[in-house]
Amino acid sequence: MPVETAGALEKRVFEMNPFEFSTARRIIFGSGKREALPELVASRGKRVTLITGATSLKRSGALTKLVDALSARGLAVRVLSGVPGEPTIDGVGAVVAQARKFAPDVIVSVGGGSVLDLGKAVAGLVPNPGTVLDYLEGIGAGKKLEQEPLPHVALPTTAGTGSEVTKNAVLGARMYGVKRSLRDPRLIPTVALVDPELTLTLPPKQTAHSGLDAFTQLVEAYISRRANPLTDGLCLEGVRRVGKSLRIAFRDGSNLAAREDMSLAALLSGMALANAGLGAAHGVAAALGGRYNVPHGLACAVLLPHVLELNRSVAEGRMAELAGTMLGRVYVNRSEGAKRLIAEVKGLLEDLEIPPKLPGVRVERDELPGLVKASWGNSMRGNPVEPSDEQIAALIEAVVEVV
Ligand SMILES: [Fe+2]
């Protein structure tokens, strides 16, 4: 049998397939644009449940201003706070029960990815009977939402997950050692209202973690088997903005132009991942995050160079394009370009003070097979190389201490 060249293999993996593309019905982007919130809500109803969790938002007074603006527009507002971190099944159940009592017409979520995900879960579950578990994939009954979710306006306060335009709500189910999603295209928020000014107070560490989550999402969606021409354009533009601005936003959080680039990169990463899927960094990060208390963006970041190394044999042309986009040049030699991307990613991680391994995570050797199995979630399907269990175990061993 003739040996397939790397170029021919890549061409076959990435040949154009039929695709569909869904995103928020409306995207409003720009500094100061949060002022549009009262009008956006008032055109959809009179009673609004505002989901938040961000204490820094409360401290800065931004939350009070948003609530006051909604009240001044004559809207009945009920503020509900989730617990810090990813929403859990019980946590979502409690917030949904409170929201059902209030009977809102509209959901507004203001916060990081977890808060926006909680907003999606509440928007989906308030009009539908039953519990969270009834609708959860994998560990629950996986029922379909019969009724349309409530209108949902999502305002991100981090620049990372792109949750404002994705169709799933990630829920922690630590008792099962996994994360699972409520997933439905109708859970994409109705309006993504992205105001980069809301990210100005994000501390450097969270700026790095969330920015690297967005970056990993852009890279994985670009080299995903399910990439399509629309997501390709979004990913390249997002990667260009990350290359230009993530280091600046990390060093000087008050630099609005850099914050704008990162908010846009995060938005583009969400649009891309919702339609092209992700890869092994997100697959393994979900398994580690389900078992250990590690920030999602940090887990993605430490995994990314290893995942790129794994995928180089199949995706080096695409990786060379990403390197060229980040560095503003063209790599005619694909192999050189792909290596350049990996070096560039490592340099970026170093500049953002990301350690090579997840600090404080110790994994017993006999836990490895379980983690490998848990890595085979939805994300893994986009990965260009179909990894063996040994290759997944090697990824895990590369980023945690195995004892
Ligand atoms: Fe992510």
Short mmCIF file of C-alpha atoms and ligand atoms in Angstrom, two decimals:
data_model
loop_
_atom_site.label_atom_id
_atom_site.label_comp_id
_atom_site.label_asym_id
_atom_site.label_seq_id
_atom_site.Cartn_x
_atom_site.Cartn_y
_atom_site.Cartn_z
CA MET A 1 0.00 0.00 0.00
CA PRO A 2 1.44 3.41 -0.89
CA VAL A 3 2.37 5.53 2.12
CA GLU A 4 0.21 8.61 2.57
CA THR A 5 2.23 11.83 2.79
CA ALA A 6 1.64 14.17 5.74
CA GLY A 7 0.14 16.75 3.38
CA ALA A 8 -2.29 14.25 1.84
CA LEU A 9 -3.29 12.99 5.29
CA GLU A 10 -3.99 16.51 6.49
CA LYS A 11 -5.97 17.27 3.34
CA ARG A 12 -8.15 14.22 3.95
CA VAL A 13 -8.75 15.03 7.63
CA PHE A 14 -9.65 18.64 6.88
CA GLU A 15 -11.52 18.29 3.57
CA MET A 16 -14.60 20.44 3.52
CA ASN A 17 -17.60 18.74 5.07
CA PRO A 18 -21.19 19.96 5.15
CA PHE A 19 -21.65 22.18 8.19
CA GLU A 20 -24.11 24.22 10.15
CA PHE A 21 -23.46 27.26 12.25
CA SER A 22 -25.43 28.58 15.20
CA THR A 23 -24.73 31.48 17.49
CA ALA A 24 -26.55 34.04 19.64
CA ARG A 25 -29.46 35.72 17.87
CA ARG A 26 -27.82 39.05 18.57
CA ILE A 27 -24.26 39.98 19.54
CA ILE A 28 -23.57 43.47 20.87
CA PHE A 29 -19.91 44.25 21.45
CA GLY A 30 -18.15 47.36 22.68
CA SER A 31 -16.88 49.31 25.65
CA GLY A 32 -19.78 50.93 27.51
CA LYS A 33 -22.37 48.79 25.69
CA ARG A 34 -23.75 47.42 28.99
CA GLU A 35 -25.89 50.56 28.97
CA ALA A 36 -28.06 48.83 26.38
CA LEU A 37 -29.16 46.23 28.97
CA PRO A 38 -32.38 47.86 30.30
CA GLU A 39 -33.79 48.34 26.79
CA LEU A 40 -32.82 44.83 25.73
CA VAL A 41 -34.62 43.37 28.74
CA ALA A 42 -37.66 45.66 28.60
CA SER A 43 -38.37 44.65 25.01
CA ARG A 44 -38.69 41.04 26.20
CA GLY A 45 -40.69 41.28 29.44
CA LYS A 46 -41.25 42.94 32.80
CA ARG A 47 -39.77 40.54 35.34
CA VAL A 48 -36.08 39.76 35.30
CA THR A 49 -33.97 37.31 37.25
CA LEU A 50 -30.37 38.48 37.33
CA ILE A 51 -27.87 35.71 37.95
CA THR A 52 -24.48 36.69 39.28
CA GLY A 53 -21.69 35.28 41.36
CA ALA A 54 -18.90 37.73 40.88
CA THR A 55 -18.00 39.35 44.15
CA SER A 56 -15.53 41.71 42.45
CA LEU A 57 -18.45 43.02 40.41
CA LYS A 58 -20.34 43.75 43.61
CA ARG A 59 -17.31 45.42 45.18
CA SER A 60 -16.71 47.66 42.19
CA GLY A 61 -20.32 48.88 42.31
CA ALA A 62 -20.91 47.78 38.71
CA LEU A 63 -23.56 45.27 39.73
CA THR A 64 -25.55 47.81 41.75
CA LYS A 65 -25.48 50.17 38.77
CA LEU A 66 -26.84 47.48 36.46
CA VAL A 67 -29.62 46.57 38.90
CA ASP A 68 -30.49 50.25 39.45
CA ALA A 69 -30.65 50.82 35.69
CA LEU A 70 -33.04 47.87 35.28
CA SER A 71 -35.25 49.08 38.16
CA ALA A 72 -35.24 52.64 36.78
CA ARG A 73 -36.65 51.22 33.53
CA GLY A 74 -39.63 49.92 35.54
CA LEU A 75 -38.56 46.28 35.63
CA ALA A 76 -39.06 43.96 38.60
CA VAL A 77 -35.60 42.59 39.39
CA ARG A 78 -34.64 39.59 41.52
CA VAL A 79 -30.90 39.04 41.99
CA LEU A 80 -29.80 35.42 42.55
CA SER A 81 -26.22 34.51 43.35
CA GLY A 82 -24.67 31.20 42.51
CA VAL A 83 -21.88 29.71 44.58
CA PRO A 84 -18.28 30.36 43.51
CA GLY A 85 -16.87 28.00 40.90
CA GLU A 86 -18.72 25.80 38.49
CA PRO A 87 -22.39 25.29 39.22
CA THR A 88 -23.12 21.88 40.70
CA ILE A 89 -26.26 19.86 40.10
CA ASP A 90 -27.62 20.72 43.56
CA GLY A 91 -26.57 24.36 43.23
CA VAL A 92 -28.43 24.71 39.94
CA GLY A 93 -31.49 22.99 41.42
CA ALA A 94 -31.62 25.52 44.27
CA VAL A 95 -31.30 28.54 41.96
CA VAL A 96 -33.89 27.14 39.53
CA ALA A 97 -36.35 26.61 42.40
CA GLN A 98 -35.96 30.24 43.51
CA ALA A 99 -36.25 31.51 39.95
CA ARG A 100 -39.41 29.44 39.32
CA LYS A 101 -41.04 31.09 42.37
CA PHE A 102 -40.31 34.55 41.00
CA ALA A 103 -41.57 33.58 37.50
CA PRO A 104 -39.31 35.81 35.41
CA ASP A 105 -39.87 36.72 31.75
CA VAL A 106 -36.17 37.23 31.10
CA ILE A 107 -32.89 35.92 32.52
CA VAL A 108 -29.81 38.15 32.71
CA SER A 109 -26.48 36.63 33.66
CA VAL A 110 -23.49 38.77 34.62
CA GLY A 111 -20.21 37.05 35.47
CA GLY A 112 -17.58 34.55 34.39
CA GLY A 113 -18.25 31.43 32.35
CA SER A 114 -19.71 29.52 35.30
CA VAL A 115 -22.26 32.24 36.01
CA LEU A 116 -23.27 32.44 32.35
CA ASP A 117 -23.60 28.66 32.29
CA LEU A 118 -25.81 28.86 35.37
CA GLY A 119 -27.88 31.49 33.51
CA LYS A 120 -28.31 29.07 30.60
CA ALA A 121 -29.40 26.26 32.93
CA VAL A 122 -31.92 28.54 34.65
CA ALA A 123 -33.25 29.91 31.33
CA GLY A 124 -33.71 26.34 30.11
CA LEU A 125 -35.15 24.78 33.25
CA VAL A 126 -37.57 27.45 34.54
CA PRO A 127 -40.14 26.81 31.78
CA ASN A 128 -39.58 23.03 31.77
CA PRO A 129 -40.78 20.69 34.53
CA GLY A 130 -38.54 18.38 36.51
CA THR A 131 -35.01 18.48 37.88
CA VAL A 132 -31.60 19.24 36.37
CA LEU A 133 -30.74 15.56 36.34
CA ASP A 134 -33.72 14.81 34.07
CA TYR A 135 -32.07 16.80 31.30
CA LEU A 136 -28.39 16.05 31.91
CA GLU A 137 -26.39 14.03 29.39
CA GLY A 138 -24.40 11.01 30.52
CA ILE A 139 -25.38 10.67 34.17
CA GLY A 140 -28.99 11.86 33.94
CA ALA A 141 -32.02 10.96 31.87
CA GLY A 142 -30.90 13.21 29.00
CA LYS A 143 -34.45 14.40 28.25
CA LYS A 144 -34.99 17.09 25.59
CA LEU A 145 -36.27 20.51 26.65
CA GLU A 146 -39.91 20.60 25.54
CA GLN A 147 -40.50 24.30 26.07
CA GLU A 148 -38.32 27.04 24.60
CA PRO A 149 -35.83 28.45 27.15
CA LEU A 150 -36.55 31.95 28.49
CA PRO A 151 -34.88 34.88 26.71
CA HIS A 152 -31.40 35.24 28.18
CA VAL A 153 -29.05 38.21 27.99
CA ALA A 154 -25.47 37.21 28.90
CA LEU A 155 -22.81 39.72 29.99
CA PRO A 156 -19.35 38.16 30.44
CA THR A 157 -17.01 39.72 33.02
CA THR A 158 -14.02 37.57 32.05
CA ALA A 159 -12.47 37.14 28.62
CA GLY A 160 -12.15 33.41 28.35
CA THR A 161 -14.85 30.81 28.01
CA GLY A 162 -16.95 32.41 25.28
CA SER A 163 -19.89 30.98 27.21
CA GLU A 164 -22.03 33.93 26.02
CA VAL A 165 -22.33 32.18 22.64
CA THR A 166 -22.09 28.47 23.44
CA LYS A 167 -24.93 25.98 23.72
CA ASN A 168 -23.92 24.06 26.81
CA ALA A 169 -23.96 24.68 30.54
CA VAL A 170 -21.08 22.82 32.19
CA LEU A 171 -22.11 21.44 35.56
CA GLY A 172 -19.85 19.92 38.17
CA ALA A 173 -20.91 16.48 39.35
CA ARG A 174 -18.06 15.76 41.72
CA MET A 175 -19.86 12.81 43.32
CA TYR A 176 -19.58 11.17 39.89
CA GLY A 177 -16.01 12.53 39.41
CA VAL A 178 -17.01 14.16 36.14
CA LYS A 179 -18.35 17.31 34.59
CA ARG A 180 -21.43 17.04 32.46
CA SER A 181 -23.31 19.46 30.28
CA LEU A 182 -26.84 20.51 29.71
CA ARG A 183 -26.61 20.87 25.95
CA ASP A 184 -29.12 22.26 23.49
CA PRO A 185 -28.69 24.79 20.66
CA ARG A 186 -31.58 26.74 22.21
CA LEU A 187 -29.48 27.31 25.35
CA ILE A 188 -27.28 29.75 23.41
CA PRO A 189 -28.10 33.09 25.07
CA THR A 190 -30.52 35.21 23.05
CA VAL A 191 -28.26 38.24 23.33
CA ALA A 192 -24.51 38.23 23.99
CA LEU A 193 -23.80 41.67 25.42
CA VAL A 194 -20.01 41.92 25.55
CA ASP A 195 -18.66 45.02 27.27
CA PRO A 196 -14.86 44.77 27.66
CA GLU A 197 -14.94 47.42 30.41
CA LEU A 198 -16.43 44.76 32.69
CA THR A 199 -13.11 42.87 32.49
CA LEU A 200 -10.89 45.80 33.55
CA THR A 201 -10.81 44.69 37.21
CA LEU A 202 -9.90 41.07 36.47
CA PRO A 203 -6.64 40.24 38.38
CA PRO A 204 -3.56 39.11 36.37
CA LYS A 205 -3.86 35.44 37.29
CA GLN A 206 -7.48 35.17 36.15
CA THR A 207 -6.62 37.24 33.08
CA ALA A 208 -3.96 34.65 32.20
CA HIS A 209 -6.15 31.62 32.94
CA SER A 210 -9.22 32.88 31.11
CA GLY A 211 -7.19 34.27 28.20
CA LEU A 212 -5.41 30.95 27.77
CA ASP A 213 -8.75 29.14 27.86
CA ALA A 214 -9.89 31.31 24.94
CA PHE A 215 -6.58 30.73 23.17
CA THR A 216 -6.78 26.94 23.62
CA GLN A 217 -10.36 27.01 22.33
CA LEU A 218 -9.30 28.94 19.23
CA VAL A 219 -6.36 26.61 18.52
CA GLU A 220 -8.34 23.42 19.16
CA ALA A 221 -11.31 24.58 17.07
CA TYR A 222 -8.93 25.49 14.22
CA ILE A 223 -7.29 22.07 14.15
CA SER A 224 -10.55 20.25 14.94
CA ARG A 225 -11.79 17.57 12.56
CA ARG A 226 -15.09 19.44 12.60
CA ALA A 227 -13.60 22.82 11.63
CA ASN A 228 -15.51 24.62 8.88
CA PRO A 229 -14.79 27.70 6.75
CA LEU A 230 -16.74 30.01 9.07
CA THR A 231 -15.03 28.85 12.25
CA ASP A 232 -11.63 28.99 10.48
CA GLY A 233 -12.00 32.72 9.92
CA LEU A 234 -13.11 33.30 13.52
CA CYS A 235 -10.19 31.29 14.93
CA LEU A 236 -7.49 33.05 12.91
CA GLU A 237 -8.79 36.48 13.88
CA GLY A 238 -9.04 35.42 17.53
CA VAL A 239 -5.53 33.98 17.58
CA ARG A 240 -4.18 37.17 16.02
CA ARG A 241 -5.77 39.23 18.81
CA VAL A 242 -4.45 36.91 21.54
CA GLY A 243 -0.94 37.13 20.06
CA LYS A 244 -1.18 40.89 20.07
CA SER A 245 -2.82 41.54 23.43
CA LEU A 246 -2.83 38.76 26.04
CA ARG A 247 0.61 39.62 27.42
CA ILE A 248 -0.36 43.29 27.62
CA ALA A 249 -3.66 42.57 29.40
CA PHE A 250 -1.76 40.38 31.88
CA ARG A 251 0.86 43.04 32.65
CA ASP A 252 -1.47 46.04 32.57
CA GLY A 253 -5.08 45.14 33.29
CA SER A 254 -6.19 48.74 32.77
CA ASN A 255 -5.19 48.72 29.09
CA LEU A 256 -8.63 48.92 27.49
CA ALA A 257 -7.45 48.20 23.94
CA ALA A 258 -5.85 44.94 25.11
CA ARG A 259 -8.97 44.06 27.12
CA GLU A 260 -11.09 44.70 24.01
CA ASP A 261 -8.91 42.36 21.96
CA MET A 262 -9.21 39.65 24.59
CA SER A 263 -13.00 40.04 24.98
CA LEU A 264 -13.29 39.71 21.21
CA ALA A 265 -10.94 36.71 21.12
CA ALA A 266 -13.05 35.00 23.81
CA LEU A 267 -16.28 35.72 21.94
CA LEU A 268 -14.79 34.35 18.70
CA SER A 269 -13.52 31.27 20.54
CA GLY A 270 -17.02 30.56 21.85
CA MET A 271 -18.56 30.94 18.38
CA ALA A 272 -15.89 28.62 16.98
CA LEU A 273 -16.08 25.90 19.62
CA ALA A 274 -19.88 25.80 19.55
CA ASN A 275 -19.68 24.88 15.87
CA ALA A 276 -16.33 23.14 15.36
CA GLY A 277 -15.81 21.37 18.68
CA LEU A 278 -12.54 21.16 20.58
CA GLY A 279 -9.78 18.62 21.15
CA ALA A 280 -7.67 16.64 23.56
CA ALA A 281 -6.65 19.58 25.78
CA HIS A 282 -10.29 20.17 26.62
CA GLY A 283 -11.01 16.44 26.83
CA VAL A 284 -8.29 15.85 29.42
CA ALA A 285 -8.94 19.19 31.20
CA ALA A 286 -12.56 18.14 31.73
CA ALA A 287 -11.44 14.84 33.28
CA LEU A 288 -8.92 16.55 35.58
CA GLY A 289 -11.39 19.32 36.48
CA GLY A 290 -14.07 16.75 37.30
CA ARG A 291 -11.78 15.07 39.85
CA TYR A 292 -9.48 17.82 41.14
CA ASN A 293 -10.01 21.44 41.96
CA VAL A 294 -8.04 22.98 39.08
CA PRO A 295 -8.98 26.14 37.20
CA HIS A 296 -10.21 25.14 33.74
CA GLY A 297 -8.10 27.66 31.83
CA LEU A 298 -4.94 26.63 33.68
CA ALA A 299 -5.56 22.96 32.91
CA CYS A 300 -6.09 23.73 29.21
CA ALA A 301 -2.97 25.90 29.12
CA VAL A 302 -0.55 23.36 30.60
CA LEU A 303 -1.91 20.65 28.30
CA LEU A 304 -1.80 22.66 25.09
CA PRO A 305 1.90 22.26 24.10
CA HIS A 306 1.67 18.49 24.66
CA VAL A 307 -1.56 18.23 22.69
CA LEU A 308 -0.03 20.17 19.80
CA GLU A 309 2.96 17.82 19.82
CA LEU A 310 0.54 14.87 19.67
CA ASN A 311 -1.32 16.38 16.72
CA ARG A 312 1.66 17.58 14.72
CA SER A 313 1.71 14.54 12.45
CA VAL A 314 -1.78 15.28 11.14
CA ALA A 315 -2.25 19.02 11.54
CA GLU A 316 1.12 20.62 10.85
CA GLY A 317 -0.16 22.71 7.93
CA ARG A 318 -2.90 24.19 10.07
CA MET A 319 -0.51 24.66 12.97
CA ALA A 320 1.88 26.52 10.66
CA GLU A 321 -1.00 28.82 9.67
CA LEU A 322 -1.69 29.55 13.34
CA ALA A 323 1.99 30.32 13.97
CA GLY A 324 2.05 32.62 10.94
CA THR A 325 -1.08 34.43 12.17
CA MET A 326 0.34 34.93 15.67
CA LEU A 327 3.69 36.13 14.42
CA GLY A 328 2.57 38.05 11.34
CA ARG A 329 4.48 35.98 8.78
CA VAL A 330 4.03 33.06 6.42
CA TYR A 331 5.58 29.63 7.00
CA VAL A 332 6.09 27.95 3.64
CA ASN A 333 7.72 25.01 5.43
CA ARG A 334 4.81 23.41 7.29
CA SER A 335 6.95 21.39 9.63
CA GLU A 336 8.97 24.44 10.64
CA GLY A 337 5.77 26.46 11.15
CA ALA A 338 4.20 23.79 13.37
CA LYS A 339 7.34 23.63 15.54
CA ARG A 340 7.31 27.43 15.69
CA LEU A 341 3.72 27.35 17.03
CA ILE A 342 4.66 24.99 19.84
CA ALA A 343 7.65 27.18 20.75
CA GLU A 344 5.45 30.27 20.65
CA VAL A 345 2.84 28.66 22.93
CA LYS A 346 5.55 27.66 25.42
CA GLY A 347 6.92 31.22 25.36
CA LEU A 348 3.45 32.64 25.97
CA LEU A 349 2.87 30.32 28.94
CA GLU A 350 6.19 31.31 30.44
CA ASP A 351 5.48 35.02 30.06
CA LEU A 352 2.12 34.51 31.78
CA GLU A 353 3.83 32.68 34.66
CA ILE A 354 2.08 29.37 33.97
CA PRO A 355 3.96 26.45 35.56
CA PRO A 356 4.69 23.39 33.38
CA LYS A 357 2.58 21.14 35.64
CA LEU A 358 -0.63 21.67 37.58
CA PRO A 359 0.53 22.72 41.03
CA GLY A 360 -0.54 20.49 43.91
CA VAL A 361 -2.27 17.82 41.82
CA ARG A 362 -1.05 14.35 42.78
CA VAL A 363 -2.59 11.40 41.00
CA GLU A 364 -2.28 7.82 42.23
CA ARG A 365 -1.09 5.58 39.39
CA ASP A 366 -4.13 3.32 39.68
CA GLU A 367 -6.38 6.34 39.12
CA LEU A 368 -4.93 6.91 35.65
CA PRO A 369 -7.21 4.50 33.75
CA GLY A 370 -10.29 6.22 35.22
CA LEU A 371 -8.98 9.63 34.17
CA VAL A 372 -8.20 8.34 30.68
CA LYS A 373 -11.76 7.04 30.38
CA ALA A 374 -13.21 10.32 31.67
CA SER A 375 -11.19 12.21 29.02
CA TRP A 376 -13.33 10.67 26.29
CA GLY A 377 -16.05 13.29 26.60
CA ASN A 378 -17.61 15.39 23.89
CA SER A 379 -14.48 17.50 23.37
CA MET A 380 -12.22 14.64 22.32
CA ARG A 381 -14.17 13.97 19.13
CA GLY A 382 -12.73 17.02 17.38
CA ASN A 383 -9.12 16.10 18.02
CA PRO A 384 -7.35 15.55 14.67
CA VAL A 385 -5.41 12.50 15.91
CA GLU A 386 -7.54 9.83 17.52
CA PRO A 387 -5.39 9.21 20.58
CA SER A 388 -4.77 5.81 22.12
CA ASP A 389 -5.36 5.28 25.84
CA GLU A 390 -1.57 5.27 26.27
CA GLN A 391 -1.29 8.64 24.54
CA ILE A 392 -3.99 10.12 26.78
CA ALA A 393 -2.28 8.71 29.86
CA ALA A 394 0.97 10.30 28.66
CA LEU A 395 -0.78 13.67 28.35
CA ILE A 396 -2.02 13.37 31.93
CA GLU A 397 1.40 12.29 33.22
CA ALA A 398 2.96 15.28 31.48
CA VAL A 399 0.94 17.78 33.53
CA VAL A 400 0.38 16.20 36.97
CA GLU A 401 2.53 14.45 39.51
CA VAL A 402 1.80 10.71 39.36
CA VAL A 403 2.64 8.89 42.61
FE FE B 1 -12.43 26.01 27.62
#
